XYZ file of C-alpha atoms in Angstrom:
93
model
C 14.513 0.283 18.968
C 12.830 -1.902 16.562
C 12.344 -2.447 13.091
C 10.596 -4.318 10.175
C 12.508 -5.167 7.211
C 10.244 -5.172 3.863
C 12.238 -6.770 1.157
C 11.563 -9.961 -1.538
C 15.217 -10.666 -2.623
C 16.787 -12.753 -0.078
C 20.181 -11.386 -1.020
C 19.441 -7.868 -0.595
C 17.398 -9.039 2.803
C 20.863 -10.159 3.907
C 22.687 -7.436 2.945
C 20.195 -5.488 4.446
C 20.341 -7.006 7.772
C 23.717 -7.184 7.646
C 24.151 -3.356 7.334
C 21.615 -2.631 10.291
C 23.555 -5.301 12.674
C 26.857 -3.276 11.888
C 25.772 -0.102 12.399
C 23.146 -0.346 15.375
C 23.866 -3.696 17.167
C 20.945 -2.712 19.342
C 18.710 -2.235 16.929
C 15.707 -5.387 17.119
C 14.895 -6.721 13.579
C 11.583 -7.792 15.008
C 9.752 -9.143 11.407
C 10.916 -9.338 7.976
C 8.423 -10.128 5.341
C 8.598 -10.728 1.089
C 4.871 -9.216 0.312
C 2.391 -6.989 0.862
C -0.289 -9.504 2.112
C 2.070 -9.786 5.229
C 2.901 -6.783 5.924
C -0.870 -5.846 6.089
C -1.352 -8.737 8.432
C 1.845 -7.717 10.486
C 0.478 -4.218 10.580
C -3.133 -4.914 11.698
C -2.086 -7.885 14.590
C 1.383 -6.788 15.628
C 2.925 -3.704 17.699
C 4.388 -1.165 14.676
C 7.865 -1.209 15.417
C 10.036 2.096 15.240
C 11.231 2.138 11.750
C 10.215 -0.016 8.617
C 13.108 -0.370 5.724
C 10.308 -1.379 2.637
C 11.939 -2.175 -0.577
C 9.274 -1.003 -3.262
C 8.980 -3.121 -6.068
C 8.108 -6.317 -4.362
C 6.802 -9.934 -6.324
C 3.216 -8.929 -5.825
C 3.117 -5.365 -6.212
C 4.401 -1.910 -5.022
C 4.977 -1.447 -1.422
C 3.019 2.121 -1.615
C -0.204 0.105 -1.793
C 0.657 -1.373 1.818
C 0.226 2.104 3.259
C -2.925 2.711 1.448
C -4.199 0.238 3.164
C -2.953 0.876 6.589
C -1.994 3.650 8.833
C 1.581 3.983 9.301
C 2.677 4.598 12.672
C 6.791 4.998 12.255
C 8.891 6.473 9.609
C 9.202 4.557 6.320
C 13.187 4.172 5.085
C 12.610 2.875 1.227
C 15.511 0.725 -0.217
C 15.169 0.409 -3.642
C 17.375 0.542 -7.245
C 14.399 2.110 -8.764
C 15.083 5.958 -8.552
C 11.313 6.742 -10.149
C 9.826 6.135 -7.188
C 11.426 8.737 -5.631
C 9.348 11.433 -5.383
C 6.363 8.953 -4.764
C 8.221 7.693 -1.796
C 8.563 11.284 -0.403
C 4.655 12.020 -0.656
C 3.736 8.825 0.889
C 6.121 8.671 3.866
């Protein structure tokens, strides 16, 4: 299984990673990106991987925007401290 990790604070990317490795060492953290930008390119030139873990509030926007952009092929796990994006994060994935 693979997965993309979506996140702009490199302590929470850690922590992050760390968590996955623990609890699937199987589990392939094929990309990790900071921006939206990225992620678009990732999404258009690379494989989609199983899973993405997206933080939302990211230095150059909301991560919703990425998937208005492009199809989603996996499920979307949010990590986030913001609890108002809930519901948004429900309707989009």
């Amino acid at each position: 299984m693979t997965a993309w990790i979506i996140e702009d604070e490199p302590p929470a990317l850690r922590r992050l990673t760390q968590m996955l490795t623990e609890c699937r060492p199987h589990l392939l953290l094929a990309f990790a990106t900071d921006s939206i930008a990225s992620c678009v390119r990732a999404l258009n030139e690379k494989p989609h991987p199983d899973v993405i873990f997206s933080d939302i509030h990211l230095a150059d926007g909301l991560s919703f925007s990425i998937w208005e952009q492009v199809a989603c092929r996996c499920p979307v796990i949010f990590t986030t401290a913001y609890d108002r994006y809930g519901v948004r994060a429900f309707r989009v994935n």
